[in-house]
Coordinates of C-alpha atoms in Angstrom, one line a residue:
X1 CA 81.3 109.8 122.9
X2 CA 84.8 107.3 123.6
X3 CA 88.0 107.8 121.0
X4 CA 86.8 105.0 119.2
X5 CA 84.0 106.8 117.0
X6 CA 84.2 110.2 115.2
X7 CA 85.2 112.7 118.0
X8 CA 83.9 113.6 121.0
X9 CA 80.9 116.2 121.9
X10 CA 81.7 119.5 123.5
X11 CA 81.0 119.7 127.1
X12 CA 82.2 118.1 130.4
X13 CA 84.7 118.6 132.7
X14 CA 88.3 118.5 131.5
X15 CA 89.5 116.6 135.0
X16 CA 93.3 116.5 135.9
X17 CA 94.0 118.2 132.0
X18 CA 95.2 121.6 134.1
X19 CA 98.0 119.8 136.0
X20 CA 99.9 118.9 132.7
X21 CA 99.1 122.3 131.0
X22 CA 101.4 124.3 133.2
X23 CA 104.3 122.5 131.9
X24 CA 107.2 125.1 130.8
X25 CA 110.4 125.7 128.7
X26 CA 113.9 125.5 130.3
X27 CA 116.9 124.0 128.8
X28 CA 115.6 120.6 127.7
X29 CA 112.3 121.1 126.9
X30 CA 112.6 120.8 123.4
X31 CA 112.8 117.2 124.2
X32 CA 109.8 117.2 126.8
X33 CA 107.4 115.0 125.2
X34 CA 103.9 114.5 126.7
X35 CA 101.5 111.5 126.3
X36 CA 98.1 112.1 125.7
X37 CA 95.7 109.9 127.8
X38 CA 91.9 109.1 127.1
X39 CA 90.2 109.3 130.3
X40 CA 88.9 106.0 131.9
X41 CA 85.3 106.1 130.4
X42 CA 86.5 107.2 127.0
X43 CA 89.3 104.2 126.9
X44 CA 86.4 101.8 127.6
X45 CA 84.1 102.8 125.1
X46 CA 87.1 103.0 122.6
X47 CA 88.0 99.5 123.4
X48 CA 84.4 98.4 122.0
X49 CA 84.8 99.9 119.1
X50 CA 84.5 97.6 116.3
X51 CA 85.5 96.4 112.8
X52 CA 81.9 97.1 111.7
X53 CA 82.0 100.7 113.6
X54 CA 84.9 102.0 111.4
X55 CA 83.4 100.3 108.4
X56 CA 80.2 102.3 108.5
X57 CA 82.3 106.0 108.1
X58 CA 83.8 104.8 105.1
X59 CA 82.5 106.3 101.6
X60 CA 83.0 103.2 99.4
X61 CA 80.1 101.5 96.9
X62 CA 78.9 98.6 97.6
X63 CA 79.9 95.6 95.8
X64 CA 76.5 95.1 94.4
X65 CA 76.1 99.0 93.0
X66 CA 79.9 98.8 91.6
X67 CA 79.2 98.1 87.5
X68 CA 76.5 100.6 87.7
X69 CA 78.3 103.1 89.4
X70 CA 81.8 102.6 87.2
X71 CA 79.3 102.5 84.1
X72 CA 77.5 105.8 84.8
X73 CA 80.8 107.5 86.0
X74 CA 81.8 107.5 82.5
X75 CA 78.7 109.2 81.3
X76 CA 79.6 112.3 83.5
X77 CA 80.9 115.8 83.6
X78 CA 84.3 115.3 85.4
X79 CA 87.6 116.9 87.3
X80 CA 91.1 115.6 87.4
X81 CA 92.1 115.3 90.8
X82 CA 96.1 116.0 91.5
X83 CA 97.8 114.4 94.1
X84 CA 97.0 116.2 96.9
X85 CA 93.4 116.2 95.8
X86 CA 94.0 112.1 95.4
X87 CA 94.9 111.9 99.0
X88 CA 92.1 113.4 100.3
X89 CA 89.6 111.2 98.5
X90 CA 91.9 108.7 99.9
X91 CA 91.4 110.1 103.7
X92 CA 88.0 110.7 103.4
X93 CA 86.8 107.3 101.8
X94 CA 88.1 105.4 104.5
X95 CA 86.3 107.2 107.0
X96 CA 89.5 109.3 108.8
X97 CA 87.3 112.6 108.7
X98 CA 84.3 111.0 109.9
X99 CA 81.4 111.8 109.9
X100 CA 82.2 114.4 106.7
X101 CA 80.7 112.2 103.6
X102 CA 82.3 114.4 101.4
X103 CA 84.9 117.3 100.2
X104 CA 83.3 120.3 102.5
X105 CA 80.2 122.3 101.0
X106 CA 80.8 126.0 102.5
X107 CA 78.5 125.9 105.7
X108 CA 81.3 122.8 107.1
X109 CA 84.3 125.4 105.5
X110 CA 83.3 128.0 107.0
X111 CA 82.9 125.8 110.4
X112 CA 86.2 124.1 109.9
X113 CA 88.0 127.7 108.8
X114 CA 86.6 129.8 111.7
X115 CA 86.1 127.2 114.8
X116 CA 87.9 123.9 113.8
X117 CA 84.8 122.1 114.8
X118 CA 81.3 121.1 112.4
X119 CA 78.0 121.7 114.8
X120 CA 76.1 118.0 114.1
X121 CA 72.5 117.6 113.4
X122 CA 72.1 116.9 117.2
X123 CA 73.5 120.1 118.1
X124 CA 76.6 118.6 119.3
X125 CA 80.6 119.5 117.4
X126 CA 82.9 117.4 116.1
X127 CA 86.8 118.6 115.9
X128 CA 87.8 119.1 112.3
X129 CA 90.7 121.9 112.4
X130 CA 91.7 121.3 108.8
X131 CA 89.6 122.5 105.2
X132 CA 89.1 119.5 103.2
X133 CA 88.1 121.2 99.9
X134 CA 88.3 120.3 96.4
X135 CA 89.4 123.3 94.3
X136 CA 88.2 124.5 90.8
X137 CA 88.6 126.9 88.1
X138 CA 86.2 129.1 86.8
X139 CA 86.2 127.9 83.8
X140 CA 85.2 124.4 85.4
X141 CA 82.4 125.7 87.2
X142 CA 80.7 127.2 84.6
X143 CA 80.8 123.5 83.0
X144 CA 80.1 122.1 86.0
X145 CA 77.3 124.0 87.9
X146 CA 74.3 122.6 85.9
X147 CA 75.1 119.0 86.8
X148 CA 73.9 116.6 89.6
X149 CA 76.8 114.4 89.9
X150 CA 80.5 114.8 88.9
X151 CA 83.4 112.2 88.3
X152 CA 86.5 112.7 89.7
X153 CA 89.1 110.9 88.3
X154 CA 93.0 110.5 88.7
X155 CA 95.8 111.5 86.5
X156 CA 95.9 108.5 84.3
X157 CA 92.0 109.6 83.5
X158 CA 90.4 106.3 85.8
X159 CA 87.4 107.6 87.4
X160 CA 88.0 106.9 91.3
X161 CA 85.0 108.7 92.9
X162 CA 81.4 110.4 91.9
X163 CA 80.2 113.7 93.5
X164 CA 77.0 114.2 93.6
X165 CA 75.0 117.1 93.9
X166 CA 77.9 119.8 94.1
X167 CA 77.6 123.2 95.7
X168 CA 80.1 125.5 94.8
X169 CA 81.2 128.7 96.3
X170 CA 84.5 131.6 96.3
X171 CA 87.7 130.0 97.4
X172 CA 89.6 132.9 99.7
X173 CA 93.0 132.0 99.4
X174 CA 94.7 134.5 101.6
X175 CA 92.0 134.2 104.0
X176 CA 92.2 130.2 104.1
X177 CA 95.9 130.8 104.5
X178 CA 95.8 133.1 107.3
X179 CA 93.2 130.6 109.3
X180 CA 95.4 127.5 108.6
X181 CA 99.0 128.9 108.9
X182 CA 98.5 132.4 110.9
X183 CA 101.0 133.6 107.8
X184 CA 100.2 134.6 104.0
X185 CA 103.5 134.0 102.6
X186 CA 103.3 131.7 99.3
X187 CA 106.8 130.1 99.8
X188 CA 104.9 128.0 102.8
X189 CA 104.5 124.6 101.2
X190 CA 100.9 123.8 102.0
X191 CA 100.4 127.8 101.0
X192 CA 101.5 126.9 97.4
X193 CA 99.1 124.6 96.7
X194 CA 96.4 126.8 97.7
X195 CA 97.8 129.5 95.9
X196 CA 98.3 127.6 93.0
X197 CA 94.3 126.3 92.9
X198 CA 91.3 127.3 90.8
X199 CA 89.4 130.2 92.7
X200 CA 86.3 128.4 93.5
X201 CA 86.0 125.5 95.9
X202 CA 83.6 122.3 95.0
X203 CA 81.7 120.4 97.5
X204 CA 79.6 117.4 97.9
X205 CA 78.8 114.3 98.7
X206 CA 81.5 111.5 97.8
X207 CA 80.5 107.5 96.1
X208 CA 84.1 105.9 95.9
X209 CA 84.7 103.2 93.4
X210 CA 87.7 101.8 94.7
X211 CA 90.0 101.7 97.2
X212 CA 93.0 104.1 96.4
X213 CA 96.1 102.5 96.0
X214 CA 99.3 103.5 94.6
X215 CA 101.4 100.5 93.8
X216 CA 104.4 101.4 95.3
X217 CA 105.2 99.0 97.6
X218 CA 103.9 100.3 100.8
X219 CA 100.1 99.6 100.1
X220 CA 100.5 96.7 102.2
X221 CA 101.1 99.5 105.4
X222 CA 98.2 101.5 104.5
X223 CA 95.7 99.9 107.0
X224 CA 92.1 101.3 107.1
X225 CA 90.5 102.2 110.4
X226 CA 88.4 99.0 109.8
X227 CA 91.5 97.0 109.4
X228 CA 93.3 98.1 112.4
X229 CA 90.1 97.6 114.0
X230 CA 90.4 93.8 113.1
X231 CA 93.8 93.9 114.0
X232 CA 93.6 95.6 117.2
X233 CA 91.4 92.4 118.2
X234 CA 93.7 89.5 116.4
X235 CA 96.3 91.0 118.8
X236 CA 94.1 91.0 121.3
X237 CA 94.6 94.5 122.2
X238 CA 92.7 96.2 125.2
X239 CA 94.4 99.8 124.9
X240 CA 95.8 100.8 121.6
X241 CA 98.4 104.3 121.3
X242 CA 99.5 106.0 118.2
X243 CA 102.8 107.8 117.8
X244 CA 102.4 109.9 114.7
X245 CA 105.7 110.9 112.5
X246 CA 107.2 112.1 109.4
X247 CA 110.8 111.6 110.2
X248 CA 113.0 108.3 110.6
X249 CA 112.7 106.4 114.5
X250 CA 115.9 106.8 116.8
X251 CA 116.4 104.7 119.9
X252 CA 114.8 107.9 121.7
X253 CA 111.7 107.7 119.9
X254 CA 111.6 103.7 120.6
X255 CA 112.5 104.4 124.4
X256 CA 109.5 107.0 124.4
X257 CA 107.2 104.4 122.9
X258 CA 108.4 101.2 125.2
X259 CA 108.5 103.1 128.2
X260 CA 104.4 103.9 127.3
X261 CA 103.6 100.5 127.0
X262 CA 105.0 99.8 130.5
X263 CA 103.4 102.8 131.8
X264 CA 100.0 101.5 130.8
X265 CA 100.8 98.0 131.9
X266 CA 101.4 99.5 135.5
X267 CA 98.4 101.2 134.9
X268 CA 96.2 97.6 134.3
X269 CA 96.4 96.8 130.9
X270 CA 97.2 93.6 129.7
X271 CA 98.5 94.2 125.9
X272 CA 98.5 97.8 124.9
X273 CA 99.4 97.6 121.2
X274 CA 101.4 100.3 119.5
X275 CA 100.4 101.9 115.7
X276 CA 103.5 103.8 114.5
X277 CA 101.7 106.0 112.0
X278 CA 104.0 107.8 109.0
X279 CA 101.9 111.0 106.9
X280 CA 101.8 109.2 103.9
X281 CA 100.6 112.0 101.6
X282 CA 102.8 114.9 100.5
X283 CA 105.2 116.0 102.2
X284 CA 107.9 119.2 101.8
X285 CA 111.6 118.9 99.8
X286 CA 113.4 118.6 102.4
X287 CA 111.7 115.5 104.0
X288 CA 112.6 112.3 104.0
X289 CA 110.7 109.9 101.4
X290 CA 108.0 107.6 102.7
X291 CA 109.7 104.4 101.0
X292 CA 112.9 105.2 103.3
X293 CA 111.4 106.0 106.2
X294 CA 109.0 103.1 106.2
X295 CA 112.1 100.7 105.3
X296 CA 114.2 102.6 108.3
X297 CA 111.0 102.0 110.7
X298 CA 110.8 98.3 109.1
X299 CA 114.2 98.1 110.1
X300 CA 113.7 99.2 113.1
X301 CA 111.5 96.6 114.2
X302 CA 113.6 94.0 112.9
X303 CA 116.6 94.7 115.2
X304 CA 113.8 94.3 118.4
X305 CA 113.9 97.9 119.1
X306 CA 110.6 98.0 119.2
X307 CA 108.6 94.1 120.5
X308 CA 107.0 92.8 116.9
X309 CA 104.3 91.8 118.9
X310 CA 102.7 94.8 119.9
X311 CA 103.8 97.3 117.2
X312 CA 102.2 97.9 113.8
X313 CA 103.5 99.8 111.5
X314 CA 101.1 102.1 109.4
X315 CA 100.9 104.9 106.8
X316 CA 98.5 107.7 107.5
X317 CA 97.0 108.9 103.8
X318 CA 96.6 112.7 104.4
X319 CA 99.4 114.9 103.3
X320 CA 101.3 117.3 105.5
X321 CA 99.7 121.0 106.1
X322 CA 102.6 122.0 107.9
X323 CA 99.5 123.8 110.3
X324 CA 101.2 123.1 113.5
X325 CA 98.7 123.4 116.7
X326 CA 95.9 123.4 113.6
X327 CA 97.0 120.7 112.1
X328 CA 98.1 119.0 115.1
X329 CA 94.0 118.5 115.9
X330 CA 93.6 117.0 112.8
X331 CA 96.3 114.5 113.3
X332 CA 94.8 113.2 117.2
X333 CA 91.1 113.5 115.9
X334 CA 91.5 111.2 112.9
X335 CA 93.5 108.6 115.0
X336 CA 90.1 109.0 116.7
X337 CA 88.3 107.3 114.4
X338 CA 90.9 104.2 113.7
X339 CA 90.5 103.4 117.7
X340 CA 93.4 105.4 119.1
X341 CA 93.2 105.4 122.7
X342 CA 96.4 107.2 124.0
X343 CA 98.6 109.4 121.6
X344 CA 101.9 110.6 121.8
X345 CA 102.9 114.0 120.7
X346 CA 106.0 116.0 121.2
X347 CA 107.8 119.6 120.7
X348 CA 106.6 121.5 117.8
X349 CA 104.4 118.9 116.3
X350 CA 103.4 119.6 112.6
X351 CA 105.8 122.8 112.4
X352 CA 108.5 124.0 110.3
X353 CA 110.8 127.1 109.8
X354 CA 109.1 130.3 108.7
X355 CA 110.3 130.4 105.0
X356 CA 111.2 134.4 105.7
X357 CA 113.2 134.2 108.6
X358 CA 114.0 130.8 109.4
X359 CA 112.5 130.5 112.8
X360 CA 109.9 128.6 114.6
X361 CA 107.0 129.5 112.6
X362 CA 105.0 128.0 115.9
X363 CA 105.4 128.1 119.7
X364 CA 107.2 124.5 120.2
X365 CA 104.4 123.8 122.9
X366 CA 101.4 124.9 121.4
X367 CA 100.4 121.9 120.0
X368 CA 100.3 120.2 122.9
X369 CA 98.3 122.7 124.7
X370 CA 95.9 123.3 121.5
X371 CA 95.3 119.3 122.0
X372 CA 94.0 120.4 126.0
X373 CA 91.4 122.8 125.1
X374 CA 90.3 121.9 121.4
X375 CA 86.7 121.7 120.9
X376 CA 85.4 118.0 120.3
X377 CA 88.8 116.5 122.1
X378 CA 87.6 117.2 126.0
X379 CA 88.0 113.4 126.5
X380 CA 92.5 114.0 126.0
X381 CA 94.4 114.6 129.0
X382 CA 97.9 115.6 129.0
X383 CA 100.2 114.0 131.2
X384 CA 104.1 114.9 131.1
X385 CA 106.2 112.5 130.3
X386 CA 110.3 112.1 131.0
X387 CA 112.8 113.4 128.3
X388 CA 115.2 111.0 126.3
X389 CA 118.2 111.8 125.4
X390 CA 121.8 109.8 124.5
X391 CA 123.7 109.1 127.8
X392 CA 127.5 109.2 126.6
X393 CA 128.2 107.1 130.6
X394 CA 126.3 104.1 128.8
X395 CA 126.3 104.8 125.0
X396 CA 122.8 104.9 124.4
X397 CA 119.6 106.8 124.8
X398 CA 118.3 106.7 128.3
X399 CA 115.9 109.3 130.2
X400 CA 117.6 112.1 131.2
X401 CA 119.1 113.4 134.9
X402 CA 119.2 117.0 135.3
X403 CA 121.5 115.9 138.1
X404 CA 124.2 115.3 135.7
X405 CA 123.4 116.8 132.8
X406 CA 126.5 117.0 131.3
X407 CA 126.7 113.4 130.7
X408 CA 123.9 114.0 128.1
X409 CA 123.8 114.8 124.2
X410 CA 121.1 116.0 122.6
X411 CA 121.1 114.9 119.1
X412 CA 118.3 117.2 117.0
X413 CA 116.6 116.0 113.7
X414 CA 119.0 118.8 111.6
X415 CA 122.1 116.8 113.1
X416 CA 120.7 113.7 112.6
X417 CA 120.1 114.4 108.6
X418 CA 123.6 115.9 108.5
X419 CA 125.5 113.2 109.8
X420 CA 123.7 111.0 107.7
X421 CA 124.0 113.0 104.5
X422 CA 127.8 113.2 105.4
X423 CA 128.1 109.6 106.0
X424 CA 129.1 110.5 109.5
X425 CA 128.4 107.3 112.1
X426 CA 125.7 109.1 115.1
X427 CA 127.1 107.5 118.6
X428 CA 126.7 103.8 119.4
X429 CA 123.5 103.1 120.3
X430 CA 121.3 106.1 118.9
X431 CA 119.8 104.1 116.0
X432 CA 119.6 100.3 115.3
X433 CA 123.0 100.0 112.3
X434 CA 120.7 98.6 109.6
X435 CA 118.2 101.3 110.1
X436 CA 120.6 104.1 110.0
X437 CA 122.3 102.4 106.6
X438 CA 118.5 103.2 105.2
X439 CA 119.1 106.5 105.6
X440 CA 123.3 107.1 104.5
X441 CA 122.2 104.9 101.6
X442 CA 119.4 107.4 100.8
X443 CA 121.4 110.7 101.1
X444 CA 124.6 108.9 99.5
X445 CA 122.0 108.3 96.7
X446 CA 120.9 112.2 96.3
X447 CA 124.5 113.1 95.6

């Protein structure tokens, strides 16, 4: 099956994919970023896919059932989701874990935990590297187990979702955490929250009342699959790319993403459209906000660093695992199901420091090469693609010439925060003014 729908089956050749895998380190290649290319056949059938495609993986009730459902919500046993748990509902209503209908009963767990792939009724896989689970108490089971349906509701006490028929079964935390992370220690972010859960895990089948919002200002960026669908074709889009973040946008970043566009215009297309995708659920301390960084990226696209035209800004619901090459799968096979086409990824995508020694807790290229042989993704191939960097001959970021590499500066996200926290000005030309002022205003604000 193309990128458009829910993942692709296992089988098939994997074409030119070896010629980009043998890419390796040397003094810049922590800013070596690759592009991820659909083959041909997959970017046509992506193409096709429509508004009513995407529609049909999401988990909402109908218009017509909505009173009925709301009104026997409140008759019901329920849970009280927290945030994280919020932000799943969110990802799976809308249909970015397709085709999962539902927090995972143990048989798609076990799948996700031990191959990242779910085998489908067909006998064909889908990817799905990531647990999405629904924790519980023991205490909650035992009030639980006897019922057919359950309401989950949010923090306030609004019931946003029913579970029907839920199967419940022993939530492993260590072992969960040693799948996901390849590390047991608590102080990892993602490992907290897991740590922190009931010791039983709840699955089933999701009904959601209502589409989650939150009110904060940014619900405006938080485009279904469906939606980008619909705007893909008002654009009149006939290849559509995805470079995912959780950090603010230099002029390195936009060069990366222009110089794509021209690349696939050389390559045929008439209007490849760009989705610049911020995580939009939880993310660690030390991150900056989503209100800051979408009002840096807004910035960014007002100063014409990136062409209005053919860029839409989006927020991706799910919160950050801080899986690397794990989570990395996650991140391509749910751009999957909005349409994504071609997607960007770079050095040590969906990593952090190890919280014992401060390292790399990942291989920086991993990712990228997890992304060449995962199960369910055999229609990616990896092409390499030419590092940026800031030319001090021009003032401004530009690809760089191991010819003259002395002429280059390579400015790393832990400089980038610093100079901003200190209210130091970066070189001319590495970030639009008005979208760097986002980010001294934030920091002068944390002091």
């Amino acid at each position: 099956s193309g990128l458009g729908g829910h993942g692709s089956k296992v089988g098939g050749a994997r074409g030119g994919v070896r010629a980009g895998a043998d890419v390796r380190g040397h003094a810049v290649s922590n800013r070596r970023v690759m592009l991820v290319k659909a083959t041909a056949a997959a970017a046509s059938s992506a193409t096709a896919a429509s508004t009513s495609d995407a529609k049909a993986n999401e988990l909402f009730v109908s218009g017509a059932d909505l009173a009925a459902k709301k009104a026997e919500a409140d008759t019901l046993p329920s849970v009280t989701l927290s945030e994280v748990d919020l932000q799943w509902v969110h990802v799976l209503s809308e249909g970015w874990a397709a085709p999962l209908k539902g927090f995972m009963r143990e048989d798609e767990y076990l799948q996700t935990l031990h191959f990242n792939c779910i085998r489908q009724p067909d006998g064909s896989f889908v990817n799905q590297s990531v647990p999405i689970v629904l924790d519980v108490s023991a205490e909650k089971k035992a009030e639980l187990e006897s019922s057919d349906a359950v309401a989950l509701k949010d923090e306030t006490g609004k019931a946003v979702a029913i579970l029907r028929k839920p199967e419940f079964y022993v939530h492993n935390k260590e072992e969960r955490c040693a799948r996901m992370f390849g590390m047991t220690d608590e102080r990892h972010p993602y490992a907290e929250i897991i740590y922190n859960g009931g010791d039983f895990l709840m699955g089933g089948d999701l009904e959601v009342l209502e589409r989650i919002t939150y009110d904060d200002g940014l619900d405006s960026y938080r485009q279904t699959p469906a939606e980008l669908a619909e705007e893909y074709r008002k654009r009149g889009a006939d290849a559509v790319f995805f470079f995912q973040l959780r950090n603010p946008i230099h002029n390195g970043h936009a060069l990366l993403m222009t110089s794509t566009r021209e690349e696939l215009m050389k390559r045929g297309f008439k209007n490849p459209v760009l989705v610049v995708h911020q995580i939009g659920g939880k993310v660690k301390g030390d991150d900056v906000p989503l209100k800051e960084r979408m009002l840096q990226n807004q910035a960014v696209l007002e100063e014409g660093v990136l062409d209005k035209d053919s860029t839409i800004l989006g927020i991706f619901p799910s919160p950050m695992l801080y899986a690397g090459p794990t989570e990395v799968q996650w991140h391509a096979k749910a751009r999957m199901n909005a349409g994504c086409q071609f997607y960007i990824v770079g050095r040590d995508p969906a990593g952090m420091k190890h919280p014992a020694t401060d390292e790399d807790m990942y291989d920086p290229w991993h990712g990228k090469k997890a992304l060449t042989f995962a199960p369910g993704l055999e229609d990616l191939e990896i092409l390499p693609f030419r590092v940026a960097a800031y030319d001090q001959t021009v003032g401004k970021m530009a690809f760089f010439d191991p010819s003259r590499a002395e002429d280059f500066l390579f400015i790393s996200g832990t400089k980038m925060r610093g100079f901003a926290a200190s209210g130091e000005q970066p070189p001319d030309g590495f970030m639009a003014p008005t979208a760097w002022k986002v980010l001294v205003d934030y920091y002068a604000s944390k002091k």
